CSV table of C-alpha atoms in Angstrom, one decimal:
chain,number,residue,atom,x,y,z
A,1,UNK,CA,7.8,-7.9,17.4
A,2,UNK,CA,7.3,-6.3,13.9
A,3,UNK,CA,8.8,-2.9,13.2
A,4,UNK,CA,7.3,-0.6,10.5
A,5,UNK,CA,9.9,1.2,8.5
A,6,UNK,CA,9.4,3.7,5.7
A,7,UNK,CA,11.3,6.1,3.5
A,8,UNK,CA,12.2,9.5,5.0
A,9,UNK,CA,9.4,12.1,5.3
A,10,UNK,CA,10.8,14.1,2.3
A,11,UNK,CA,9.9,11.1,0.1
A,12,UNK,CA,6.2,11.2,1.2
A,13,UNK,CA,5.1,14.2,-0.8
A,14,UNK,CA,1.6,14.5,-2.3
A,15,UNK,CA,2.8,14.2,-5.9
A,16,UNK,CA,4.1,11.4,-8.0
A,17,UNK,CA,6.7,9.7,-5.9
A,18,UNK,CA,7.7,6.1,-5.6
A,19,UNK,CA,7.2,4.8,-2.1
A,20,UNK,CA,8.6,1.7,-0.7
A,21,UNK,CA,8.2,0.4,2.8
A,22,UNK,CA,8.7,-2.8,4.5
A,23,UNK,CA,8.2,-4.7,7.7
A,24,UNK,CA,11.1,-6.3,9.4
A,25,UNK,CA,11.1,-9.0,12.1
A,26,UNK,CA,13.6,-9.3,14.9
A,27,UNK,CA,16.4,-10.7,12.7
A,28,UNK,CA,16.0,-7.6,10.4
A,29,UNK,CA,14.9,-9.9,7.6
A,30,UNK,CA,12.5,-8.2,5.2
A,31,UNK,CA,9.2,-10.1,5.2
A,32,UNK,CA,6.8,-7.9,3.3
A,33,UNK,CA,7.0,-4.9,0.9
A,34,UNK,CA,5.2,-2.9,-1.7
A,35,UNK,CA,6.4,-0.7,-4.6
A,36,UNK,CA,3.9,2.0,-5.6
A,37,UNK,CA,3.4,5.6,-6.7
A,38,UNK,CA,1.0,8.3,-5.8
A,39,UNK,CA,-1.0,10.6,-8.1
A,40,UNK,CA,-2.9,13.3,-6.3
A,41,UNK,CA,-4.8,11.6,-3.5
A,42,UNK,CA,-4.5,8.1,-5.0
A,43,UNK,CA,-1.9,5.6,-4.1
A,44,UNK,CA,-1.4,3.0,-6.8
A,45,UNK,CA,0.3,-0.3,-5.9
A,46,UNK,CA,2.4,-1.7,-8.7
A,47,UNK,CA,3.7,-4.8,-7.0
A,48,UNK,CA,3.9,-6.3,-3.5
A,49,UNK,CA,5.5,-9.3,-2.0
A,50,UNK,CA,5.6,-11.3,1.2
A,51,UNK,CA,7.8,-14.0,2.6
A,52,UNK,CA,6.5,-17.4,3.5
A,53,UNK,CA,8.7,-17.3,6.7
A,54,UNK,CA,6.3,-15.0,8.6
A,55,UNK,CA,2.6,-15.9,8.0
A,56,UNK,CA,0.3,-12.9,7.6
A,57,UNK,CA,3.1,-10.4,7.0
A,58,UNK,CA,1.6,-9.3,3.7
A,59,UNK,CA,-1.8,-8.7,5.3
A,60,UNK,CA,-0.4,-6.7,8.1
A,61,UNK,CA,1.6,-4.6,5.7
A,62,UNK,CA,-1.5,-3.8,3.6
A,63,UNK,CA,-3.6,-2.9,6.6
A,64,UNK,CA,-0.7,-0.7,8.1
A,65,UNK,CA,-0.4,0.9,4.7
A,66,UNK,CA,-4.1,1.9,4.6
A,67,UNK,CA,-3.7,3.6,8.0
A,68,UNK,CA,-0.5,5.4,7.0
A,69,UNK,CA,-1.9,6.5,3.7
A,70,UNK,CA,-5.1,7.8,5.4
A,71,UNK,CA,-2.9,9.7,7.9
A,72,UNK,CA,-1.0,11.3,4.9
A,73,UNK,CA,-4.3,12.4,3.3
A,74,UNK,CA,-4.7,9.8,0.6
A,75,UNK,CA,-8.3,8.9,-0.3
A,76,UNK,CA,-7.9,5.8,-2.6
A,77,UNK,CA,-5.5,2.9,-2.5
A,78,UNK,CA,-5.5,1.1,-5.9
A,79,UNK,CA,-4.7,-2.5,-4.9
A,80,UNK,CA,-4.6,-3.8,-8.5
A,81,UNK,CA,-6.3,-6.9,-9.7
A,82,UNK,CA,-9.1,-8.5,-7.8
A,83,UNK,CA,-8.1,-11.3,-5.4
A,84,UNK,CA,-10.1,-13.0,-2.7
A,85,UNK,CA,-7.8,-11.9,0.2
A,86,UNK,CA,-8.1,-8.3,-0.8
A,87,UNK,CA,-11.9,-8.5,-0.5
A,88,UNK,CA,-11.6,-10.3,2.8
A,89,UNK,CA,-9.6,-7.4,4.3
A,90,UNK,CA,-12.1,-4.8,3.1
A,91,UNK,CA,-11.2,-3.8,-0.4
A,92,UNK,CA,-14.1,-2.4,-2.4
A,93,UNK,CA,-14.5,-3.1,-6.1
A,94,UNK,CA,-15.1,0.0,-8.3
A,95,UNK,CA,-16.0,0.2,-12.0
A,96,UNK,CA,-13.4,1.1,-14.5
A,97,UNK,CA,-15.3,4.4,-15.2
A,98,UNK,CA,-15.4,5.3,-11.5
A,99,UNK,CA,-11.7,4.5,-11.2
A,100,UNK,CA,-10.8,6.7,-14.3
A,101,UNK,CA,-12.9,9.5,-13.0
A,102,UNK,CA,-11.2,9.5,-9.6
A,103,UNK,CA,-7.8,9.1,-11.2
A,104,UNK,CA,-8.3,12.2,-13.4
A,105,UNK,CA,-9.7,14.2,-10.5
A,106,UNK,CA,-7.0,13.1,-8.1
């Protein structure tokens, strides 16, 4: 059983806020997490981590994040640099100009 935890709702405002959320397994050991900030309707991941103890925890965390962010009204999740696993789970590459345009409009 994996439990999803997040900061209290007052931390999830639609302005620049640092968000941190993690998954915990039964032993309450942190197995995956992300530190990011939000600008407008864009969520920008600064760093993420996963434990080697629970295979797939990082992937589950990213997918759950997408659903949570969509529910909160975010339109874009900037996942940082291109990596094969990000493409495999559905990330879309955008040009630098497209990213900057959305960032400014966000």
